């Protein structure tokens, strides 16, 4: 079943190059994820991991819209969310590899990280009620709780319980939906009746859908809405129509090649490489080499130590 | 005379007054209703937004409590009937309990989930269960139960001090009974509190024929059996009632008993009693004269009709009969 929409003509060309700082972060996340897949193939990583290839621009776009005192809740596909929040790639990789300097002593691994108001956990939809509880304590402070979920997460009842409470109690909750059209292997069209907008509307929750993959456009669209979340203390569902370029975890992509190629047409990486070779090529090389150094350094570290209570 | 429900209500008032970080959440907990069992009566009038009647969403309201706790506040969540705690299993087990340790360092989650439990009120299969056993052995999750001996305020303080989510069971029949005070249960029995465990004993008896171990909601049925055993069978029993069910605290004095028996209202199979026995066997192996007795409710749903419900749940006559048989 075809799940990926063709790229609209207007999106094939970026209006202007992203700021170097944004491009650097996009590239850091891209090379971090590619490096994880490479380390897996080399047998250097255990367990599982979920990469955000193609979706990196979402947390990068949100980065300046979030404040230091906001809380961020992430999910199984959270490396990009983390790196856009905290510039600590060494600690993140050490956590994923179970090495010294790990953010959570290697106990949590790829999908269970709690570090400086960033918390990820691996059960779909579980974080939303928790985010409502945290947001209750933030009411009136100007800070918010931001929770990333996917399109598949909308199958969980906890999403609706939480949205209901968030709107009833007017809490500053920003729900970021990364709607990549596929839940593990199941197309969204085969697992979601209706759509996200109507579901948000049913709870009288503000909803905004974005198709742009340009960080500046996204920020311009979203900034006034995020200000409403902070100022009025009410939840917002910000839905990103996005595309997962890689497998759900590793090597488990059952989409036909033409389908994956269509997802690839939306990729910011290819677009920027083509349109802005300067500074893209230089920054791309720098970030790739940086991640290679991080991987070499972290791989050489001794195992993490868990000091249990 | 203070009823257990009134005592719990006062403890919650004191808790909220003493600590502005404490929130109370649950279905119908606000005034004028004050909770299905009136344990939260008056709280919303006094403490405003810190008390929230919630939608019928046990999973999310437990998650909200965990979120408040994660952010540095403290939450008391009421699940209207303990049976419904099943709806909060994910938030309790996969989030609240795991989060205290899965991030590689202790993360405090001061969350108390109150669960009115138990039968003998004719509420039928979905409103009468004692589901303690389903939550035993979850790393990071503690189980407590209200008893007529323990001060509820001290129990709340203990549970919050753990920095871990705690299930706090409150037997619905116990709500209507009085709190004991002054070390006196009745004309026959005395009690003392030591190490978080209430010990009910007969004055002058140092080597009881049987020591019963029970959770708070079983107290009165155990006492009724102990009275009959003494007066009609000439058997002297002690009763130990720990407020913390899991992990189990040290239980005093068991080496002197001729027989040890655990009594509970959960259904047979995979029980709290079996866990208590597992912990006691290594310690008591050299002094035990017979296997530790396990008395639990039948392997059955709990019927609504009173005559059927009585047969399924543990009654004093069954405790008496089982102990007489073991000691004969």
Coordinates of C-alpha atoms in Angstrom, one line a residue:
Chain A
X1 CA 0.0 0.0 0.0
X2 CA 1.3 3.4 -1.0
X3 CA 1.7 5.7 2.0
X4 CA 4.1 8.4 0.9
X5 CA 2.7 11.5 -0.7
X6 CA 4.7 12.9 -3.7
X7 CA 6.8 16.0 -2.9
X8 CA 4.8 19.2 -3.7
X9 CA 6.6 21.2 -6.4
X10 CA 7.2 24.1 -4.0
X11 CA 9.1 21.9 -1.6
X12 CA 11.6 20.7 -4.1
X13 CA 13.6 23.9 -3.7
X14 CA 14.5 25.4 -0.4
X15 CA 13.9 29.2 -0.4
X16 CA 17.1 30.0 1.4
X17 CA 19.9 28.0 3.1
X18 CA 19.4 27.3 6.7
X19 CA 21.7 29.1 9.2
X20 CA 25.0 27.3 9.7
X21 CA 24.1 26.5 13.3
X22 CA 20.9 24.7 12.2
X23 CA 22.6 22.9 9.3
X24 CA 25.4 21.8 11.7
X25 CA 22.8 20.3 14.1
X26 CA 20.9 18.7 11.3
X27 CA 24.1 17.1 10.1
X28 CA 25.2 16.1 13.6
X29 CA 22.0 14.1 14.1
X30 CA 22.1 12.6 10.6
X31 CA 25.7 11.4 11.0
X32 CA 25.0 10.2 14.6
X33 CA 22.1 8.0 13.3
X34 CA 24.1 6.7 10.3
X35 CA 26.9 5.9 12.7
X36 CA 24.6 3.9 14.9
X37 CA 23.5 1.8 12.0
X38 CA 27.1 1.3 11.0
X39 CA 28.1 0.3 14.5
X40 CA 25.3 -2.2 14.6
X41 CA 26.4 -3.8 11.3
X42 CA 29.9 -4.0 12.8
X43 CA 28.5 -5.7 15.9
X44 CA 29.6 -2.9 18.2
X45 CA 26.0 -2.2 19.4
X46 CA 23.7 -4.5 21.2
X47 CA 19.9 -4.5 21.6
X48 CA 18.0 -2.2 19.3
X49 CA 17.8 1.3 18.1
X50 CA 15.4 3.5 16.2
X51 CA 16.9 6.2 14.0
X52 CA 15.2 9.4 13.0
X53 CA 16.7 9.6 9.5
X54 CA 14.7 12.2 7.5
X55 CA 12.9 13.6 10.6
X56 CA 15.9 15.5 12.0
X57 CA 14.5 18.9 11.0
X58 CA 11.6 18.6 13.5
X59 CA 13.6 18.9 16.8
X60 CA 16.0 21.3 15.1
X61 CA 13.1 23.6 14.2
X62 CA 11.7 23.4 17.7
X63 CA 15.1 24.1 19.4
X64 CA 14.8 27.9 19.7
X65 CA 11.1 27.7 20.4
X66 CA 11.9 25.8 23.7
X67 CA 13.1 27.5 26.9
X68 CA 15.6 26.1 29.4
X69 CA 12.9 25.5 32.0
X70 CA 10.7 23.5 29.6
X71 CA 10.4 19.8 30.1
X72 CA 10.8 17.6 27.0
X73 CA 9.3 14.0 26.8
X74 CA 10.6 11.8 24.1
X75 CA 9.9 8.3 22.8
X76 CA 11.7 5.3 21.2
X77 CA 12.9 7.4 18.3
X78 CA 14.5 10.1 20.4
X79 CA 18.2 10.6 19.6
X80 CA 17.4 13.7 17.5
X81 CA 15.1 15.1 20.1
X82 CA 17.9 14.7 22.7
X83 CA 20.7 16.2 20.5
X84 CA 18.6 19.2 19.6
X85 CA 17.9 19.8 23.3
X86 CA 21.4 19.0 24.8
X87 CA 24.7 19.2 22.9
X88 CA 26.0 16.1 24.5
X89 CA 26.6 13.5 21.8
X90 CA 29.4 11.8 23.8
X91 CA 27.1 11.1 26.7
X92 CA 24.3 9.9 24.4
X93 CA 26.5 7.5 22.5
X94 CA 28.0 6.3 25.7
X95 CA 24.5 5.6 27.0
X96 CA 23.6 3.7 23.8
X97 CA 26.9 1.7 23.9
X98 CA 27.0 1.2 27.7
X99 CA 30.3 3.0 28.1
X100 CA 31.8 5.3 30.8
X101 CA 30.2 8.7 30.7
X102 CA 26.8 7.3 29.8
X103 CA 23.9 9.7 30.6
X104 CA 22.1 7.0 32.7
X105 CA 24.9 4.6 33.4
X106 CA 23.9 2.4 30.5
X107 CA 20.7 1.2 32.3
X108 CA 18.3 3.0 30.0
X109 CA 20.0 2.7 26.7
X110 CA 18.7 4.1 23.5
X111 CA 15.1 4.7 24.5
X112 CA 15.2 5.5 28.3
X113 CA 17.0 8.7 29.0
X114 CA 16.4 11.2 31.8
X115 CA 18.8 14.1 31.7
X116 CA 18.3 17.8 32.5
X117 CA 14.5 17.9 32.0
X118 CA 14.6 15.5 29.1
X119 CA 12.9 12.2 29.6
X120 CA 12.4 9.4 27.1
X121 CA 10.6 6.2 27.7
X122 CA 9.8 3.2 25.5
X123 CA 6.0 2.5 25.9
X124 CA 3.9 4.3 23.4
X125 CA 1.7 7.1 24.8
X126 CA 2.8 6.5 28.3
X127 CA 4.6 9.9 28.6
X128 CA 1.5 12.0 27.8
X129 CA -0.3 11.7 31.1
X130 CA 3.1 12.2 32.9
X131 CA 3.6 15.3 30.8
X132 CA 0.2 16.6 31.9
X133 CA 1.2 16.1 35.5
X134 CA 4.5 18.0 35.0
X135 CA 2.6 20.7 33.0
X136 CA 0.3 21.2 35.9
X137 CA 3.2 22.3 38.0
X138 CA 4.3 24.7 35.2
X139 CA 1.0 26.5 34.8
X140 CA 1.4 30.2 34.9
X141 CA 5.2 30.0 34.9
X142 CA 5.6 30.5 31.2
X143 CA 7.3 27.2 30.8
X144 CA 5.7 24.2 29.1
X145 CA 5.9 20.4 28.7
X146 CA 6.7 19.2 25.2
X147 CA 6.0 15.6 24.3
X148 CA 7.0 14.0 21.1
X149 CA 4.7 11.2 19.8
X150 CA 4.2 9.4 16.5
X151 CA 1.2 8.7 14.3
X152 CA 1.1 5.1 15.7
X153 CA 0.9 6.5 19.2
X154 CA -2.7 7.6 18.5
X155 CA -3.8 4.0 18.9
X156 CA -3.1 4.2 22.6
X157 CA -6.0 5.2 25.0
X158 CA -3.6 7.2 27.2
X159 CA -3.3 9.8 24.4
X160 CA -7.0 10.6 24.7
X161 CA -7.2 10.5 28.5
X162 CA -4.3 12.9 28.6
X163 CA -5.6 15.3 25.9
X164 CA -8.9 15.4 27.7
X165 CA -7.3 16.4 31.0
X166 CA -4.8 18.8 29.4
X167 CA -7.6 20.8 27.8
X168 CA -10.0 20.5 30.8
X169 CA -7.3 21.8 33.2
X170 CA -5.7 24.2 30.7
X171 CA -2.1 23.0 31.0
X172 CA 0.8 24.2 28.9
X173 CA 1.4 21.1 26.9
X174 CA 2.9 21.0 23.4
X175 CA 2.3 17.6 21.7
X176 CA 4.6 17.2 18.8
X177 CA 3.3 14.5 16.4
X178 CA 5.9 13.1 14.0
X179 CA 3.4 11.7 11.5
X180 CA 5.7 9.7 9.2
X181 CA 2.9 7.7 7.7
X182 CA 4.1 4.4 9.0
X183 CA 3.9 2.7 12.4
X184 CA 6.8 0.2 12.4
X185 CA 5.6 -1.6 9.3
X186 CA 1.9 -0.7 9.2
X187 CA 0.8 2.2 7.1
X188 CA -1.1 4.9 9.0
X189 CA -4.0 4.4 6.6
X190 CA -4.3 0.8 7.9
X191 CA -4.2 1.7 11.6
X192 CA -5.9 5.1 11.9
X193 CA -9.5 5.8 11.1
X194 CA -10.1 9.5 10.5
X195 CA -7.3 11.9 11.2
X196 CA -5.3 13.6 13.9
X197 CA -6.9 17.0 13.3
X198 CA -10.4 15.7 14.0
X199 CA -9.3 13.8 17.0
X200 CA -7.7 17.0 18.5
X201 CA -10.9 18.9 17.6
X202 CA -13.0 16.4 19.5
X203 CA -11.2 17.5 22.7
X204 CA -11.3 21.2 21.7
X205 CA -7.5 21.1 21.6
X206 CA -5.7 23.4 19.2
X207 CA -4.2 21.6 16.3
X208 CA -1.8 22.8 13.6
X209 CA -0.5 20.6 10.7
X210 CA 2.7 21.4 8.9
X211 CA 4.1 19.9 5.8
X212 CA 7.2 22.1 5.4
X213 CA 10.6 20.6 6.1
X214 CA 12.3 24.0 6.3
X215 CA 13.3 24.9 9.8
X216 CA 12.8 28.6 9.3
X217 CA 9.3 28.2 7.8
X218 CA 8.3 25.8 10.6
X219 CA 9.5 28.3 13.3
X220 CA 7.6 31.1 11.7
X221 CA 4.4 29.1 11.7
X222 CA 4.7 27.6 15.1
X223 CA 6.1 30.5 17.2
X224 CA 2.8 32.3 17.7
X225 CA 1.1 29.1 18.6
X226 CA 3.7 28.1 21.1
X227 CA 3.3 31.5 22.7
X228 CA -0.4 30.7 23.1
X229 CA 0.5 27.5 24.9
X230 CA 2.8 29.4 27.3
X231 CA 0.6 32.4 27.8
X232 CA -2.9 31.0 27.9
X233 CA -1.8 27.7 29.4
X234 CA -3.6 25.4 26.9
X235 CA -2.4 22.4 24.9
X236 CA -1.5 22.4 21.3
X237 CA -1.1 19.4 18.9
X238 CA 1.6 20.3 16.4
X239 CA 1.4 17.7 13.6
X240 CA 4.4 17.3 11.3
X241 CA 3.8 15.4 8.1
X242 CA 7.2 13.8 7.8
X243 CA 9.0 10.9 6.3
X244 CA 11.0 8.1 7.8
X245 CA 13.9 7.4 5.4
X246 CA 15.3 4.4 7.3
X247 CA 13.9 1.2 8.8
X248 CA 11.8 1.2 12.0
X249 CA 14.8 -0.1 13.9
X250 CA 17.5 -1.8 11.9
X251 CA 17.1 -3.8 8.7
X252 CA 13.3 -4.3 9.2
X253 CA 12.0 -2.1 6.4
X254 CA 9.4 -4.0 4.3
X255 CA 8.5 -1.0 2.1
X256 CA 9.2 -1.5 -1.6
X257 CA 12.2 0.4 -3.0
X258 CA 10.1 2.9 -4.9
X259 CA 8.2 3.7 -1.7
X260 CA 11.4 4.3 0.2
X261 CA 12.7 6.4 -2.7
X262 CA 9.5 8.5 -2.6
X263 CA 10.2 9.1 1.1
X264 CA 13.7 10.1 0.1
X265 CA 12.4 12.8 -2.2
X266 CA 11.5 14.8 0.9
X267 CA 15.0 14.5 2.4
X268 CA 16.5 17.8 3.4
X269 CA 20.0 16.4 3.2
X270 CA 19.8 15.7 -0.6
X271 CA 18.1 19.0 -1.2
X272 CA 20.6 21.1 0.7
X273 CA 23.5 19.2 -0.8
X274 CA 22.2 20.0 -4.3
X275 CA 21.2 23.6 -3.7
X276 CA 23.8 24.9 -1.2
X277 CA 27.0 23.0 -1.8
X278 CA 28.7 25.8 0.0
X279 CA 28.5 25.6 3.0
X280 CA 26.9 22.1 2.9
X281 CA 29.9 20.1 1.8
X282 CA 32.2 21.7 4.3
X283 CA 29.8 21.4 7.2
X284 CA 28.8 17.9 6.2
X285 CA 32.4 16.8 6.2
X286 CA 33.1 18.4 9.6
X287 CA 30.1 16.8 11.3
X288 CA 30.8 13.4 9.7
X289 CA 34.4 13.6 11.0
X290 CA 33.2 14.8 14.4
X291 CA 30.8 11.9 14.8
X292 CA 33.6 9.5 13.6
X293 CA 35.8 10.9 16.4
X294 CA 33.0 10.6 19.0
X295 CA 32.4 7.0 18.0
X296 CA 36.1 6.1 18.1
X297 CA 36.5 7.8 21.5
X298 CA 33.4 6.3 23.1
X299 CA 34.0 2.8 21.7
X300 CA 37.4 2.8 23.4
X301 CA 36.0 3.7 26.8
X302 CA 35.5 1.1 29.6
X303 CA 32.0 -0.3 30.3
X304 CA 29.7 1.9 32.3
X305 CA 29.2 1.2 36.0
X306 CA 25.7 1.1 37.6
X307 CA 25.8 2.0 41.2
X308 CA 22.6 0.5 42.4
X309 CA 20.9 1.6 45.6
Chain B
X1 CA -14.1 6.6 68.8
X2 CA -12.6 7.3 65.4
X3 CA -13.5 5.2 62.4
X4 CA -10.8 4.2 60.0
X5 CA -12.3 6.3 57.2
X6 CA -12.4 9.3 59.4
X7 CA -8.8 8.7 60.6
X8 CA -7.7 8.5 57.0
X9 CA -9.5 11.7 56.1
X10 CA -7.9 13.5 59.0
X11 CA -4.5 12.2 58.0
X12 CA -5.0 13.6 54.4
X13 CA -6.1 16.9 55.8
X14 CA -3.0 17.1 58.0
X15 CA -0.8 16.0 55.2
X16 CA -2.1 18.7 52.8
X17 CA -1.9 21.3 55.4
X18 CA 1.7 20.5 56.4
X19 CA 3.0 20.2 52.9
X20 CA 1.9 22.5 50.1
X21 CA 3.5 20.2 47.5
X22 CA 0.9 17.4 48.2
X23 CA -1.9 17.0 45.6
X24 CA -4.9 14.6 45.7
X25 CA -6.4 13.3 42.5
X26 CA -9.1 10.8 41.8
X27 CA -12.6 10.3 40.5
X28 CA -15.2 12.1 42.5
X29 CA -12.8 13.1 45.3
X30 CA -14.0 16.8 45.4
X31 CA -16.7 18.2 47.7
X32 CA -19.5 17.9 48.3
X33 CA -19.1 14.2 47.3
X34 CA -15.7 13.8 48.9
X35 CA -14.9 10.4 47.4
X36 CA -16.9 7.2 47.0
X37 CA -15.9 6.3 50.6
X38 CA -15.8 9.9 51.9
X39 CA -12.1 9.6 52.6
X40 CA -11.3 12.9 50.8
X41 CA -14.2 14.8 52.2
X42 CA -13.4 18.5 52.9
X43 CA -10.1 18.5 51.1
X44 CA -11.2 20.4 48.0
X45 CA -12.9 23.0 50.0
X46 CA -9.8 23.6 52.0
X47 CA -7.1 23.1 49.4
X48 CA -8.6 24.2 46.1
X49 CA -6.8 23.2 43.0
X50 CA -4.5 20.8 44.8
X51 CA -7.5 18.5 44.9
X52 CA -8.8 17.4 41.5
X53 CA -11.8 15.3 40.6
X54 CA -10.7 13.6 37.4
X55 CA -12.3 12.1 34.4
X56 CA -12.7 8.3 34.5
X57 CA -9.2 7.7 33.4
X58 CA -7.3 5.6 36.0
X59 CA -4.3 5.1 33.7
X60 CA -3.9 8.8 33.0
X61 CA -4.7 10.0 36.4
X62 CA -2.0 7.7 37.8
X63 CA 0.4 9.1 35.1
X64 CA -0.5 12.6 36.1
X65 CA 0.3 11.8 39.7
X66 CA 3.6 10.4 38.6
X67 CA 4.3 13.6 36.6
X68 CA 3.6 15.8 39.6
X69 CA 5.9 13.6 41.6
X70 CA 8.6 13.7 38.9
X71 CA 8.4 17.5 38.9
X72 CA 9.1 17.6 42.6
X73 CA 5.6 17.6 44.1
X74 CA 3.9 14.8 45.8
X75 CA 0.7 13.0 44.7
X76 CA -2.0 10.9 46.4
X77 CA -4.1 9.2 43.8
X78 CA -7.3 7.5 44.6
X79 CA -8.5 4.6 42.5
X80 CA -12.1 4.3 43.4
X81 CA -12.1 0.5 43.5
X82 CA -8.9 -1.5 43.7
X83 CA -10.1 -3.7 40.9
X84 CA -9.6 -0.7 38.6
X85 CA -5.9 -0.5 39.4
X86 CA -5.5 -2.9 36.5
X87 CA -6.3 0.1 34.3
X88 CA -3.2 1.9 35.8
X89 CA -0.9 -1.1 35.5
X90 CA 1.3 0.4 32.8
X91 CA 1.7 3.7 34.5
X92 CA 2.5 2.0 37.8
X93 CA 4.8 -0.7 36.6
X94 CA 6.4 0.6 33.3
X95 CA 6.6 4.2 34.3
X96 CA 6.5 5.1 38.0
X97 CA 8.2 2.0 39.4
X98 CA 10.8 1.6 36.6
X99 CA 11.6 5.3 36.5
X100 CA 12.9 5.2 40.0
X101 CA 15.9 3.2 38.8
X102 CA 16.1 2.8 35.0
X103 CA 17.7 6.1 34.5
X104 CA 20.9 4.8 36.2
X105 CA 20.4 6.9 39.4
X106 CA 17.7 7.1 42.0
X107 CA 14.8 9.3 40.6
X108 CA 12.3 10.1 43.4
X109 CA 8.7 9.4 42.5
X110 CA 6.8 10.2 45.7
X111 CA 3.4 8.8 44.6
X112 CA 0.8 7.0 46.8
X113 CA -2.0 5.2 45.0
X114 CA -4.9 4.6 47.3
X115 CA -6.9 1.5 46.5
X116 CA -10.1 0.7 48.4
X117 CA -10.1 -3.1 48.3
X118 CA -11.8 -6.2 49.5
X119 CA -15.3 -7.7 49.5
X120 CA -18.0 -8.7 52.0
X121 CA -20.1 -5.8 50.8
X122 CA -22.0 -7.5 48.0
X123 CA -20.5 -5.3 45.2
X124 CA -19.8 -8.3 43.0
X125 CA -16.9 -9.5 40.9
X126 CA -15.5 -6.2 39.6
X127 CA -15.8 -4.1 42.8
X128 CA -14.6 -6.5 45.5
X129 CA -11.2 -7.8 44.7
X130 CA -8.1 -7.8 46.8
X131 CA -5.6 -7.5 44.0
X132 CA -2.4 -7.1 46.0
X133 CA -0.8 -10.2 44.6
X134 CA -0.8 -8.8 41.1
X135 CA 1.6 -6.0 42.2
X136 CA 4.1 -8.1 44.3
X137 CA 7.6 -8.3 43.1
X138 CA 7.7 -5.3 40.8
X139 CA 11.1 -3.6 41.3
X140 CA 10.6 -0.1 42.6
X141 CA 7.0 -0.6 43.7
X142 CA 6.0 -1.0 47.4
X143 CA 2.7 -2.3 48.7
X144 CA 1.2 -1.0 52.0
X145 CA -2.2 -1.6 53.5
X146 CA -4.2 0.3 56.1
X147 CA -4.7 -1.4 59.4
X148 CA -6.7 -0.4 62.5
X149 CA -3.5 -0.2 64.5
X150 CA -1.2 2.0 62.4
X151 CA -1.4 5.8 62.3
X152 CA -2.2 6.7 58.7
X153 CA -0.3 10.0 58.9
X154 CA 2.9 8.1 59.8
X155 CA 2.2 5.7 56.9
X156 CA 1.8 8.5 54.4
X157 CA 5.1 10.0 55.7
X158 CA 6.8 6.6 55.3
X159 CA 5.6 6.1 51.8
X160 CA 6.6 9.5 50.6
X161 CA 10.0 9.2 52.3
X162 CA 10.7 6.1 50.2
X163 CA 10.6 8.2 47.0
X164 CA 9.0 5.3 45.2
X165 CA 5.5 4.7 44.0
X166 CA 3.4 2.9 46.7
X167 CA 0.1 1.2 46.4
X168 CA -1.9 1.7 49.6
X169 CA -4.7 -0.7 50.0
X170 CA -7.6 0.2 52.3
X171 CA -10.2 -2.5 53.0
X172 CA -13.7 -1.2 52.4
X173 CA -15.1 -3.0 55.5
X174 CA -12.2 -1.6 57.6
X175 CA -13.4 1.9 56.8
X176 CA -16.4 1.4 59.1
X177 CA -14.4 -0.1 62.0
X178 CA -12.8 1.9 64.7
X179 CA -9.1 2.6 65.1
X180 CA -7.5 0.8 68.1
X181 CA -5.6 2.9 70.6
X182 CA -3.8 2.4 73.9
X183 CA -2.5 -1.1 73.2
X184 CA -6.0 -2.6 73.9
X185 CA -7.9 -4.6 71.3
X186 CA -10.7 -6.0 73.5
X187 CA -11.2 -7.8 76.8
X188 CA -8.8 -10.6 75.6
X189 CA -6.2 -9.2 73.3
X190 CA -3.6 -6.5 73.6
X191 CA -1.4 -5.1 70.9
X192 CA 1.9 -3.4 70.4
X193 CA 3.6 -1.8 67.4
X194 CA 7.2 -2.6 66.7
X195 CA 9.1 -2.1 63.5
X196 CA 6.0 -1.2 61.5
X197 CA 4.3 -4.5 62.5
X198 CA 1.3 -4.7 64.8
X199 CA 1.5 -7.7 67.2
X200 CA -1.8 -8.8 68.8
X201 CA -1.3 -11.1 71.7
X202 CA -2.8 -12.6 74.9
X203 CA -1.2 -11.3 78.0
X204 CA 1.2 -13.8 79.5
X205 CA 1.4 -16.1 76.5
X206 CA 4.9 -16.2 75.2
X207 CA 4.7 -19.4 73.2
X208 CA 1.5 -19.2 71.1
X209 CA 0.0 -22.3 69.5
X210 CA -0.3 -20.4 66.3
X211 CA 0.9 -17.1 65.0
X212 CA -1.3 -15.7 62.2
X213 CA 0.1 -13.2 59.7
X214 CA -2.5 -11.1 58.0
X215 CA -3.0 -7.8 56.0
X216 CA -5.0 -5.0 57.6
X217 CA -8.3 -5.8 56.0
X218 CA -8.2 -9.3 57.4
X219 CA -7.7 -8.1 61.0
X220 CA -11.2 -8.5 62.3
X221 CA -11.9 -11.9 60.8
X222 CA -8.6 -13.1 62.2
X223 CA -9.4 -11.7 65.6
X224 CA -12.9 -13.4 65.6
X225 CA -11.2 -16.7 64.8
X226 CA -8.6 -16.2 67.5
X227 CA -11.3 -15.5 70.1
X228 CA -13.2 -18.7 69.2
X229 CA -9.9 -20.7 69.1
X230 CA -9.1 -19.6 72.6
X231 CA -12.5 -19.9 74.2
X232 CA -13.7 -23.0 72.4
X233 CA -10.5 -24.9 71.4
X234 CA -8.1 -23.7 74.1
X235 CA -5.6 -22.6 71.5
X236 CA -3.7 -19.4 72.1
X237 CA -2.9 -17.4 68.9
X238 CA -0.9 -14.3 68.1
X239 CA -1.6 -12.1 65.1
X240 CA 1.0 -10.1 63.2
X241 CA -0.3 -7.3 60.9
X242 CA 2.4 -5.5 58.9
X243 CA 1.4 -2.2 57.3
X244 CA 4.0 -2.8 54.5
X245 CA 3.1 -5.9 52.6
X246 CA 5.9 -5.8 50.0
X247 CA 8.8 -5.7 50.5
X248 CA 7.9 -7.5 53.8
X249 CA 9.5 -6.1 57.0
X250 CA 11.0 -8.4 59.6
X251 CA 8.3 -10.2 61.5
X252 CA 8.9 -10.6 65.3
X253 CA 8.7 -13.7 67.4
X254 CA 7.8 -16.4 65.0
X255 CA 10.4 -18.8 66.3
X256 CA 8.3 -19.4 69.4
X257 CA 5.1 -20.4 67.6
X258 CA 4.0 -24.0 67.2
X259 CA 2.4 -23.1 63.9
X260 CA 2.6 -20.2 61.5
X261 CA -0.3 -19.4 59.2
X262 CA -0.8 -16.6 56.6
X263 CA -4.3 -15.3 56.0
X264 CA -5.4 -13.2 53.1
X265 CA -8.3 -12.1 51.0
X266 CA -6.7 -12.5 47.6
X267 CA -7.7 -15.4 45.5
X268 CA -5.7 -18.7 45.7
X269 CA -2.6 -19.1 43.6
X270 CA 0.4 -16.9 43.3
X271 CA -0.5 -15.2 46.5
X272 CA 1.0 -12.7 49.0
X273 CA 0.9 -15.6 51.5
X274 CA 3.1 -17.7 49.3
X275 CA 5.6 -14.8 49.1
X276 CA 5.5 -14.4 52.9
X277 CA 6.2 -18.2 53.3
X278 CA 9.0 -18.1 50.8
X279 CA 10.7 -15.4 52.9
X280 CA 10.1 -17.2 56.2
X281 CA 11.1 -20.7 55.4
X282 CA 14.9 -20.2 55.4
X283 CA 14.6 -18.4 58.7
X284 CA 12.2 -20.7 60.4
X285 CA 13.2 -24.0 58.9
X286 CA 14.8 -25.4 62.1
X287 CA 11.9 -24.4 64.3
X288 CA 8.9 -25.2 62.1
X289 CA 7.0 -28.3 63.0
X290 CA 4.8 -28.3 60.0
X291 CA 4.4 -26.4 56.7
X292 CA 3.4 -22.7 57.0
X293 CA -0.4 -22.6 56.6
X294 CA -1.8 -20.6 53.7
X295 CA -5.4 -19.4 53.9
X296 CA -6.7 -17.4 51.0
X297 CA -10.0 -16.7 49.1
X298 CA -11.1 -19.4 46.7
X299 CA -9.9 -19.6 43.1
X300 CA -13.0 -17.8 42.0
X301 CA -14.6 -14.5 41.0
X302 CA -16.3 -12.8 44.0
X303 CA -20.1 -13.3 43.7
X304 CA -22.5 -10.5 44.4
X305 CA -25.1 -12.5 46.4
X306 CA -24.1 -12.4 50.1
X307 CA -24.4 -16.1 50.7
X308 CA -22.2 -16.9 47.7
X309 CA -19.7 -14.2 48.5
X310 CA -19.3 -15.5 52.0
X311 CA -18.3 -18.9 50.6
X312 CA -15.6 -17.5 48.4
X313 CA -14.0 -15.0 50.8
X314 CA -12.1 -16.0 53.9
X315 CA -14.4 -16.1 57.0
X316 CA -13.5 -16.6 60.7
X317 CA -14.9 -20.2 60.7
X318 CA -12.5 -21.2 57.9
X319 CA -9.5 -19.8 59.7
X320 CA -10.5 -21.6 62.9
X321 CA -11.2 -24.9 61.2
X322 CA -7.9 -24.8 59.2
X323 CA -5.8 -24.0 62.3
X324 CA -7.5 -26.7 64.4
X325 CA -6.9 -29.2 61.7
X326 CA -3.2 -28.2 61.4
X327 CA -2.6 -28.5 65.1
X328 CA -4.6 -31.7 65.7

